[in-house]
Amino acid sequence: MGRTASQYPWVIVPTYNEASNILDIVEAIRKAVPAATVLVVDDSSPDGTADLVESLSKGDQFVRVLRRPGKAGLGAAYRAGFREALSAGATALVEIDADFSHDPAVMPRLLDGLDDGAGLAIGSRYISGGSSEGLPALRLLISRLGNRYASIMLGIDVRDATAGFRAYEADALKMIDLDQVRADGYGFQVEMAYLVSQLGFRIIEVPITFHDRRAGSSKMSSDIVIEAMMLCTIWGISRRVPWLRQGSRQDRLIDHLEKLIRRSS
């Protein structure tokens, strides 16, 4: 019998100034999935997040920390974590936030979905049984509308494409050229779901309750939202206009619009 996705999972936790949460979330992850290796990808947090994880790792071989030289975005952190996990032979890669907005106890259900043949299992707020607690009404509305827009533009049957609580089957990730993934904010989650779908892998959604962060400050910004909407629009148009996919036209257009976004921020 071959290996199952849940046999050697890695859990990737991107962090920036999460010292108030990190030890508790690592403990909760290890309790939920004892076989998992927890990789904390830290963007040089000035509050000592990485130092806390490094101290913990000395007594637990299943806890690791990847220190990065500076804050470079959510997508870049996950790409670095994915590369390290895949090179170590991970059979599944789980994304989870450090702030307890995602319940680690749900991770076995995501891994079960991979074992049943899915390439991507998403912890979803927007299917039956899912919910968001403690979020401001405006933020919830923007999230719902953004996800609906992404689904229509990209032609993917996913209700919560921006969700940051998900599990990938390793073979699905190996087929994606991570160096060509464009997005760095929450658009990264949409892009990855789109790529997995384009490769023909099945995507499932598991209902979760999303909680507002327990401690620390949110990393959400208007630039992140604008980036995600801009990318969804261009990818959606490219699906319908083959001319834009020729050569590097799409990439040049994205580069130009990203420069405009940075100048206006």
PDB file of C-alpha atoms in Angstrom:
ATOM      1  CA  MET A   1       0.000   0.000   0.000  1.00  0.00           C
ATOM      2  CA  GLY A   2       1.281   3.465  -0.893  1.00  0.00           C
ATOM      3  CA  ARG A   3       1.582   6.368   1.453  1.00  0.00           C
ATOM      4  CA  THR A   4      -1.517   8.302   2.439  1.00  0.00           C
ATOM      5  CA  ALA A   5      -1.620  12.078   2.552  1.00  0.00           C
ATOM      6  CA  SER A   6      -2.054  12.048   6.324  1.00  0.00           C
ATOM      7  CA  GLN A   7       0.985   9.851   6.907  1.00  0.00           C
ATOM      8  CA  TYR A   8       3.620  12.600   7.081  1.00  0.00           C
ATOM      9  CA  PRO A   9       1.867  15.979   7.193  1.00  0.00           C
ATOM     10  CA  TRP A  10       3.595  19.287   7.718  1.00  0.00           C
ATOM     11  CA  VAL A  11       1.748  22.276   9.144  1.00  0.00           C
ATOM     12  CA  ILE A  12       3.011  25.660   7.927  1.00  0.00           C
ATOM     13  CA  VAL A  13       2.434  28.612  10.280  1.00  0.00           C
ATOM     14  CA  PRO A  14       3.478  32.036   8.907  1.00  0.00           C
ATOM     15  CA  THR A  15       4.220  34.564  11.636  1.00  0.00           C
ATOM     16  CA  TYR A  16       5.010  38.193  12.219  1.00  0.00           C
ATOM     17  CA  ASN A  17       4.802  39.428  15.821  1.00  0.00           C
ATOM     18  CA  GLU A  18       2.862  36.426  17.123  1.00  0.00           C
ATOM     19  CA  ALA A  19       4.754  35.909  20.390  1.00  0.00           C
ATOM     20  CA  SER A  20       1.498  36.106  22.339  1.00  0.00           C
ATOM     21  CA  ASN A  21       0.021  33.186  20.390  1.00  0.00           C
ATOM     22  CA  ILE A  22       2.776  31.015  19.002  1.00  0.00           C
ATOM     23  CA  LEU A  23       3.493  28.598  21.842  1.00  0.00           C
ATOM     24  CA  ASP A  24      -0.194  27.905  22.407  1.00  0.00           C
ATOM     25  CA  ILE A  25      -0.963  27.356  18.722  1.00  0.00           C
ATOM     26  CA  VAL A  26       1.999  24.998  18.263  1.00  0.00           C
ATOM     27  CA  GLU A  27       0.870  22.984  21.282  1.00  0.00           C
ATOM     28  CA  ALA A  28      -2.688  22.819  19.924  1.00  0.00           C
ATOM     29  CA  ILE A  29      -1.457  21.678  16.495  1.00  0.00           C
ATOM     30  CA  ARG A  30       0.736  18.969  17.982  1.00  0.00           C
ATOM     31  CA  LYS A  31      -2.200  17.745  20.080  1.00  0.00           C
ATOM     32  CA  ALA A  32      -4.598  17.682  17.109  1.00  0.00           C
ATOM     33  CA  VAL A  33      -2.201  15.901  14.720  1.00  0.00           C
ATOM     34  CA  PRO A  34       0.609  14.219  16.678  1.00  0.00           C
ATOM     35  CA  ALA A  35       2.245  12.941  13.461  1.00  0.00           C
ATOM     36  CA  ALA A  36       2.603  16.461  12.047  1.00  0.00           C
ATOM     37  CA  THR A  37       5.776  18.449  11.784  1.00  0.00           C
ATOM     38  CA  VAL A  38       5.075  22.106  12.611  1.00  0.00           C
ATOM     39  CA  LEU A  39       7.101  24.602  10.591  1.00  0.00           C
ATOM     40  CA  VAL A  40       6.866  28.210  11.751  1.00  0.00           C
ATOM     41  CA  VAL A  41       7.929  30.608   8.982  1.00  0.00           C
ATOM     42  CA  ASP A  42       8.841  33.861  10.694  1.00  0.00           C
ATOM     43  CA  ASP A  43       9.513  37.158   8.915  1.00  0.00           C
ATOM     44  CA  SER A  44      12.035  38.507  11.464  1.00  0.00           C
ATOM     45  CA  SER A  45       9.417  39.361  14.089  1.00  0.00           C
ATOM     46  CA  PRO A  46      10.827  42.005  16.450  1.00  0.00           C
ATOM     47  CA  ASP A  47       8.801  40.544  19.334  1.00  0.00           C
ATOM     48  CA  GLY A  48      10.915  37.367  19.454  1.00  0.00           C
ATOM     49  CA  THR A  49       8.403  34.929  17.930  1.00  0.00           C
ATOM     50  CA  ALA A  50      11.128  32.896  16.217  1.00  0.00           C
ATOM     51  CA  ASP A  51      13.230  32.700  19.388  1.00  0.00           C
ATOM     52  CA  LEU A  52      10.303  31.182  21.272  1.00  0.00           C
ATOM     53  CA  VAL A  53       9.801  28.536  18.603  1.00  0.00           C
ATOM     54  CA  GLU A  54      13.515  27.755  18.445  1.00  0.00           C
ATOM     55  CA  SER A  55      13.581  27.176  22.202  1.00  0.00           C
ATOM     56  CA  LEU A  56      10.565  24.890  21.892  1.00  0.00           C
ATOM     57  CA  SER A  57      12.140  22.966  19.016  1.00  0.00           C
ATOM     58  CA  LYS A  58      15.101  21.932  21.182  1.00  0.00           C
ATOM     59  CA  GLY A  59      12.786  19.625  23.094  1.00  0.00           C
ATOM     60  CA  ASP A  60      10.512  18.575  20.225  1.00  0.00           C
ATOM     61  CA  GLN A  61      11.882  17.231  16.950  1.00  0.00           C
ATOM     62  CA  PHE A  62       8.520  17.848  15.271  1.00  0.00           C
ATOM     63  CA  VAL A  63       8.775  21.642  15.722  1.00  0.00           C
ATOM     64  CA  ARG A  64      10.929  23.730  13.402  1.00  0.00           C
ATOM     65  CA  VAL A  65      11.420  27.383  12.595  1.00  0.00           C
ATOM     66  CA  LEU A  66      12.379  28.999   9.303  1.00  0.00           C
ATOM     67  CA  ARG A  67      13.713  32.506   9.796  1.00  0.00           C
ATOM     68  CA  ARG A  68      13.342  34.901   6.880  1.00  0.00           C
ATOM     69  CA  PRO A  69      15.257  38.185   6.554  1.00  0.00           C
ATOM     70  CA  GLY A  70      12.234  40.483   6.551  1.00  0.00           C
ATOM     71  CA  LYS A  71       8.510  40.910   6.085  1.00  0.00           C
ATOM     72  CA  ALA A  72       7.798  39.852   2.507  1.00  0.00           C
ATOM     73  CA  GLY A  73       4.147  38.839   2.428  1.00  0.00           C
ATOM     74  CA  LEU A  74       1.955  35.858   3.191  1.00  0.00           C
ATOM     75  CA  GLY A  75       2.430  34.185  -0.174  1.00  0.00           C
ATOM     76  CA  ALA A  76       6.216  34.376  -0.010  1.00  0.00           C
ATOM     77  CA  ALA A  77       6.161  32.864   3.487  1.00  0.00           C
ATOM     78  CA  TYR A  78       4.012  29.949   2.377  1.00  0.00           C
ATOM     79  CA  ARG A  79       6.098  29.335  -0.734  1.00  0.00           C
ATOM     80  CA  ALA A  80       9.232  29.115   1.416  1.00  0.00           C
ATOM     81  CA  GLY A  81       7.478  26.774   3.828  1.00  0.00           C
ATOM     82  CA  PHE A  82       6.138  24.585   1.021  1.00  0.00           C
ATOM     83  CA  ARG A  83       9.599  24.176  -0.478  1.00  0.00           C
ATOM     84  CA  GLU A  84      11.118  23.112   2.822  1.00  0.00           C
ATOM     85  CA  ALA A  85       8.300  20.692   3.603  1.00  0.00           C
ATOM     86  CA  LEU A  86       8.322  19.096   0.143  1.00  0.00           C
ATOM     87  CA  SER A  87      12.098  18.683   0.213  1.00  0.00           C
ATOM     88  CA  ALA A  88      11.711  16.843   3.531  1.00  0.00           C
ATOM     89  CA  GLY A  89       9.207  14.402   2.031  1.00  0.00           C
ATOM     90  CA  ALA A  90       5.924  15.783   3.376  1.00  0.00           C
ATOM     91  CA  THR A  91       2.825  13.926   2.158  1.00  0.00           C
ATOM     92  CA  ALA A  92       0.441  16.791   2.965  1.00  0.00           C
ATOM     93  CA  LEU A  93       0.897  20.484   3.680  1.00  0.00           C
ATOM     94  CA  VAL A  94      -1.515  22.331   5.942  1.00  0.00           C
ATOM     95  CA  GLU A  95      -1.875  26.101   6.201  1.00  0.00           C
ATOM     96  CA  ILE A  96      -3.110  27.620   9.458  1.00  0.00           C
ATOM     97  CA  ASP A  97      -2.954  31.064  11.051  1.00  0.00           C
ATOM     98  CA  ALA A  98      -1.097  31.550  14.321  1.00  0.00           C
ATOM     99  CA  ASP A  99      -3.828  33.613  15.957  1.00  0.00           C
ATOM    100  CA  PHE A 100      -6.428  30.885  16.691  1.00  0.00           C
ATOM    101  CA  SER A 101      -8.835  32.186  14.077  1.00  0.00           C
ATOM    102  CA  HIS A 102      -8.656  28.577  12.855  1.00  0.00           C
ATOM    103  CA  ASP A 103      -9.305  25.662  15.203  1.00  0.00           C
ATOM    104  CA  PRO A 104      -6.453  23.120  14.963  1.00  0.00           C
ATOM    105  CA  ALA A 105      -8.880  20.376  16.023  1.00  0.00           C
ATOM    106  CA  VAL A 106     -10.391  20.526  12.507  1.00  0.00           C
ATOM    107  CA  MET A 107      -7.116  19.553  10.813  1.00  0.00           C
ATOM    108  CA  PRO A 108      -7.790  15.773  10.907  1.00  0.00           C
ATOM    109  CA  ARG A 109     -10.940  16.374   8.851  1.00  0.00           C
ATOM    110  CA  LEU A 110      -8.959  18.270   6.228  1.00  0.00           C
ATOM    111  CA  LEU A 111      -6.409  15.447   6.074  1.00  0.00           C
ATOM    112  CA  ASP A 112      -9.237  12.895   5.807  1.00  0.00           C
ATOM    113  CA  GLY A 113     -10.418  14.766   2.714  1.00  0.00           C
ATOM    114  CA  LEU A 114      -6.984  14.367   1.128  1.00  0.00           C
ATOM    115  CA  ASP A 115      -6.927  10.669   2.006  1.00  0.00           C
ATOM    116  CA  ASP A 116     -10.267  10.379   0.197  1.00  0.00           C
ATOM    117  CA  GLY A 117      -8.706  11.691  -2.999  1.00  0.00           C
ATOM    118  CA  ALA A 118      -8.935  15.488  -2.895  1.00  0.00           C
ATOM    119  CA  GLY A 119      -5.958  17.557  -3.991  1.00  0.00           C
ATOM    120  CA  LEU A 120      -7.031  20.458  -1.793  1.00  0.00           C
ATOM    121  CA  ALA A 121      -9.253  20.519   1.294  1.00  0.00           C
ATOM    122  CA  ILE A 122     -10.391  23.988   2.394  1.00  0.00           C
ATOM    123  CA  GLY A 123     -11.753  24.930   5.795  1.00  0.00           C
ATOM    124  CA  SER A 124     -14.750  26.947   4.616  1.00  0.00           C
ATOM    125  CA  ARG A 125     -16.827  29.628   6.308  1.00  0.00           C
ATOM    126  CA  TYR A 126     -19.335  29.845   3.499  1.00  0.00           C
ATOM    127  CA  ILE A 127     -20.796  26.370   3.097  1.00  0.00           C
ATOM    128  CA  SER A 128     -23.533  24.782   5.195  1.00  0.00           C
ATOM    129  CA  GLY A 129     -22.284  24.417   8.744  1.00  0.00           C
ATOM    130  CA  GLY A 130     -19.596  27.086   8.379  1.00  0.00           C
ATOM    131  CA  SER A 131     -19.624  30.512  10.046  1.00  0.00           C
ATOM    132  CA  SER A 132     -17.592  33.548  11.060  1.00  0.00           C
ATOM    133  CA  GLU A 133     -17.757  34.762  14.644  1.00  0.00           C
ATOM    134  CA  GLY A 134     -16.736  38.176  15.912  1.00  0.00           C
ATOM    135  CA  LEU A 135     -16.037  39.729  12.527  1.00  0.00           C
ATOM    136  CA  PRO A 136     -17.314  43.239  11.749  1.00  0.00           C
ATOM    137  CA  ALA A 137     -20.260  43.177   9.344  1.00  0.00           C
ATOM    138  CA  LEU A 138     -18.419  45.204   6.681  1.00  0.00           C
ATOM    139  CA  ARG A 139     -15.388  42.902   6.682  1.00  0.00           C
ATOM    140  CA  LEU A 140     -17.672  39.864   6.432  1.00  0.00           C
ATOM    141  CA  LEU A 141     -19.589  41.412   3.522  1.00  0.00           C
ATOM    142  CA  ILE A 142     -16.374  42.239   1.648  1.00  0.00           C
ATOM    143  CA  SER A 143     -15.148  38.680   2.183  1.00  0.00           C
ATOM    144  CA  ARG A 144     -18.376  37.085   0.947  1.00  0.00           C
ATOM    145  CA  LEU A 145     -18.588  39.314  -2.120  1.00  0.00           C
ATOM    146  CA  GLY A 146     -14.897  38.844  -2.903  1.00  0.00           C
ATOM    147  CA  ASN A 147     -15.204  35.081  -2.772  1.00  0.00           C
ATOM    148  CA  ARG A 148     -18.285  35.125  -4.970  1.00  0.00           C
ATOM    149  CA  TYR A 149     -16.478  37.356  -7.473  1.00  0.00           C
ATOM    150  CA  ALA A 150     -13.448  35.024  -7.526  1.00  0.00           C
ATOM    151  CA  SER A 151     -15.659  31.994  -8.119  1.00  0.00           C
ATOM    152  CA  ILE A 152     -17.425  33.633 -11.069  1.00  0.00           C
ATOM    153  CA  MET A 153     -14.323  35.125 -12.685  1.00  0.00           C
ATOM    154  CA  LEU A 154     -12.173  32.003 -12.344  1.00  0.00           C
ATOM    155  CA  GLY A 155     -14.847  29.396 -12.917  1.00  0.00           C
ATOM    156  CA  ILE A 156     -14.033  27.460  -9.759  1.00  0.00           C
ATOM    157  CA  ASP A 157     -16.702  25.801  -7.636  1.00  0.00           C
ATOM    158  CA  VAL A 158     -15.291  27.054  -4.327  1.00  0.00           C
ATOM    159  CA  ARG A 159     -17.254  29.123  -1.832  1.00  0.00           C
ATOM    160  CA  ASP A 160     -14.288  30.239   0.284  1.00  0.00           C
ATOM    161  CA  ALA A 161     -11.314  30.585  -2.046  1.00  0.00           C
ATOM    162  CA  THR A 162      -9.620  33.168   0.197  1.00  0.00           C
ATOM    163  CA  ALA A 163      -9.612  30.845   3.218  1.00  0.00           C
ATOM    164  CA  GLY A 164      -6.225  30.489   4.884  1.00  0.00           C
ATOM    165  CA  PHE A 165      -7.058  27.204   6.625  1.00  0.00           C
ATOM    166  CA  ARG A 166      -6.481  24.412   4.128  1.00  0.00           C
ATOM    167  CA  ALA A 167      -4.541  21.248   3.309  1.00  0.00           C
ATOM    168  CA  TYR A 168      -2.801  20.333   0.065  1.00  0.00           C
ATOM    169  CA  GLU A 169      -1.912  16.858  -1.109  1.00  0.00           C
ATOM    170  CA  ALA A 170       1.840  16.919  -1.764  1.00  0.00           C
ATOM    171  CA  ASP A 171       1.610  15.634  -5.347  1.00  0.00           C
ATOM    172  CA  ALA A 172      -0.731  18.502  -6.234  1.00  0.00           C
ATOM    173  CA  LEU A 173       1.738  21.089  -4.934  1.00  0.00           C
ATOM    174  CA  LYS A 174       4.647  19.428  -6.702  1.00  0.00           C
ATOM    175  CA  MET A 175       2.917  20.096 -10.023  1.00  0.00           C
ATOM    176  CA  ILE A 176       2.755  23.848  -9.356  1.00  0.00           C
ATOM    177  CA  ASP A 177       5.738  26.048 -10.213  1.00  0.00           C
ATOM    178  CA  LEU A 178       5.868  28.049  -6.993  1.00  0.00           C
ATOM    179  CA  ASP A 179       8.280  30.536  -8.556  1.00  0.00           C
ATOM    180  CA  GLN A 180       5.513  31.542 -10.983  1.00  0.00           C
ATOM    181  CA  VAL A 181       2.856  32.146  -8.302  1.00  0.00           C
ATOM    182  CA  ARG A 182       2.203  35.894  -8.330  1.00  0.00           C
ATOM    183  CA  ALA A 183       0.128  36.856  -5.320  1.00  0.00           C
ATOM    184  CA  ASP A 184       1.522  37.617  -1.866  1.00  0.00           C
ATOM    185  CA  GLY A 185      -1.545  38.658   0.131  1.00  0.00           C
ATOM    186  CA  TYR A 186      -4.817  36.777   0.437  1.00  0.00           C
ATOM    187  CA  GLY A 187      -4.869  36.654  -3.357  1.00  0.00           C
ATOM    188  CA  PHE A 188      -2.285  33.903  -2.868  1.00  0.00           C
ATOM    189  CA  GLN A 189      -5.009  31.610  -1.522  1.00  0.00           C
ATOM    190  CA  VAL A 190      -7.245  32.307  -4.520  1.00  0.00           C
ATOM    191  CA  GLU A 191      -4.410  31.783  -6.983  1.00  0.00           C
ATOM    192  CA  MET A 192      -3.419  28.464  -5.411  1.00  0.00           C
ATOM    193  CA  ALA A 193      -7.010  27.171  -5.476  1.00  0.00           C
ATOM    194  CA  TYR A 194      -7.277  28.230  -9.114  1.00  0.00           C
ATOM    195  CA  LEU A 195      -4.041  26.453 -10.037  1.00  0.00           C
ATOM    196  CA  VAL A 196      -5.039  23.256  -8.238  1.00  0.00           C
ATOM    197  CA  SER A 197      -8.368  23.332 -10.093  1.00  0.00           C
ATOM    198  CA  GLN A 198      -6.660  23.971 -13.445  1.00  0.00           C
ATOM    199  CA  LEU A 199      -4.508  20.886 -12.879  1.00  0.00           C
ATOM    200  CA  GLY A 200      -7.635  18.779 -12.541  1.00  0.00           C
ATOM    201  CA  PHE A 201      -7.430  17.966  -8.843  1.00  0.00           C
ATOM    202  CA  ARG A 202     -10.604  17.739  -6.800  1.00  0.00           C
ATOM    203  CA  ILE A 203     -11.217  20.514  -4.270  1.00  0.00           C
ATOM    204  CA  ILE A 204     -13.449  19.923  -1.262  1.00  0.00           C
ATOM    205  CA  GLU A 205     -14.654  22.287   1.465  1.00  0.00           C
ATOM    206  CA  VAL A 206     -15.057  21.364   5.114  1.00  0.00           C
ATOM    207  CA  PRO A 207     -17.251  23.628   7.259  1.00  0.00           C
ATOM    208  CA  ILE A 208     -15.447  25.559   9.991  1.00  0.00           C
ATOM    209  CA  THR A 209     -16.166  28.351  12.419  1.00  0.00           C
ATOM    210  CA  PHE A 210     -13.792  31.246  11.855  1.00  0.00           C
ATOM    211  CA  HIS A 211     -12.967  33.242  14.995  1.00  0.00           C
ATOM    212  CA  ASP A 212     -11.500  36.717  15.193  1.00  0.00           C
ATOM    213  CA  ARG A 213      -7.932  36.612  16.453  1.00  0.00           C
ATOM    214  CA  ARG A 214      -7.380  35.822  20.136  1.00  0.00           C
ATOM    215  CA  ALA A 215      -4.439  38.204  20.617  1.00  0.00           C
ATOM    216  CA  GLY A 216      -2.241  40.542  18.569  1.00  0.00           C
ATOM    217  CA  SER A 217      -3.206  42.697  15.615  1.00  0.00           C
ATOM    218  CA  SER A 218      -4.670  41.791  12.224  1.00  0.00           C
ATOM    219  CA  LYS A 219      -2.420  41.828   9.130  1.00  0.00           C
ATOM    220  CA  MET A 220      -5.346  42.641   6.802  1.00  0.00           C
ATOM    221  CA  SER A 221      -5.026  45.858   4.784  1.00  0.00           C
ATOM    222  CA  SER A 222      -6.782  47.549   1.885  1.00  0.00           C
ATOM    223  CA  ASP A 223      -3.791  46.823  -0.375  1.00  0.00           C
ATOM    224  CA  ILE A 224      -4.243  43.092   0.225  1.00  0.00           C
ATOM    225  CA  VAL A 225      -7.897  43.289  -0.807  1.00  0.00           C
ATOM    226  CA  ILE A 226      -7.106  45.406  -3.891  1.00  0.00           C
ATOM    227  CA  GLU A 227      -4.340  43.020  -4.966  1.00  0.00           C
ATOM    228  CA  ALA A 228      -6.653  40.000  -4.731  1.00  0.00           C
ATOM    229  CA  MET A 229      -9.444  41.684  -6.699  1.00  0.00           C
ATOM    230  CA  MET A 230      -7.052  42.926  -9.364  1.00  0.00           C
ATOM    231  CA  LEU A 231      -5.515  39.489  -9.877  1.00  0.00           C
ATOM    232  CA  CYS A 232      -8.906  37.754 -10.022  1.00  0.00           C
ATOM    233  CA  THR A 233     -10.054  40.237 -12.650  1.00  0.00           C
ATOM    234  CA  ILE A 234      -7.005  39.753 -14.875  1.00  0.00           C
ATOM    235  CA  TRP A 235      -7.039  35.955 -14.547  1.00  0.00           C
ATOM    236  CA  GLY A 236     -10.758  35.941 -15.290  1.00  0.00           C
ATOM    237  CA  ILE A 237     -10.350  38.085 -18.376  1.00  0.00           C
ATOM    238  CA  SER A 238      -7.457  35.892 -19.538  1.00  0.00           C
ATOM    239  CA  ARG A 239      -9.739  32.844 -19.392  1.00  0.00           C
ATOM    240  CA  ARG A 240     -12.015  34.547 -21.893  1.00  0.00           C
ATOM    241  CA  VAL A 241      -9.455  36.438 -24.005  1.00  0.00           C
ATOM    242  CA  PRO A 242      -6.698  34.101 -25.270  1.00  0.00           C
ATOM    243  CA  TRP A 243      -4.734  37.065 -26.649  1.00  0.00           C
ATOM    244  CA  LEU A 244      -3.899  38.170 -23.103  1.00  0.00           C
ATOM    245  CA  ARG A 245      -2.355  34.777 -22.306  1.00  0.00           C
ATOM    246  CA  GLN A 246       0.084  34.961 -25.224  1.00  0.00           C
ATOM    247  CA  GLY A 247       3.720  35.588 -24.363  1.00  0.00           C
ATOM    248  CA  SER A 248       4.135  37.667 -21.220  1.00  0.00           C
ATOM    249  CA  ARG A 249       1.206  40.051 -21.784  1.00  0.00           C
ATOM    250  CA  GLN A 250      -0.666  38.972 -18.664  1.00  0.00           C
ATOM    251  CA  ASP A 251       2.439  39.233 -16.457  1.00  0.00           C
ATOM    252  CA  ARG A 252       3.322  42.655 -17.838  1.00  0.00           C
ATOM    253  CA  LEU A 253      -0.194  43.904 -17.150  1.00  0.00           C
ATOM    254  CA  ILE A 254      -0.063  42.576 -13.580  1.00  0.00           C
ATOM    255  CA  ASP A 255       3.363  44.173 -13.036  1.00  0.00           C
ATOM    256  CA  HIS A 256       2.054  47.536 -14.245  1.00  0.00           C
ATOM    257  CA  LEU A 257      -1.048  47.447 -12.050  1.00  0.00           C
ATOM    258  CA  GLU A 258       0.940  46.330  -8.995  1.00  0.00           C
ATOM    259  CA  LYS A 259       3.227  49.336  -9.441  1.00  0.00           C
ATOM    260  CA  LEU A 260       0.179  51.604  -9.550  1.00  0.00           C
ATOM    261  CA  ILE A 261      -1.182  50.023  -6.355  1.00  0.00           C
ATOM    262  CA  ARG A 262       2.137  50.541  -4.543  1.00  0.00           C
ATOM    263  CA  ARG A 263       2.340  54.162  -5.641  1.00  0.00           C
ATOM    264  CA  SER A 264      -1.160  54.915  -4.402  1.00  0.00           C
ATOM    265  CA  SER A 265      -0.706  53.238  -1.006  1.00  0.00           C
TER     266      SER A 265
END
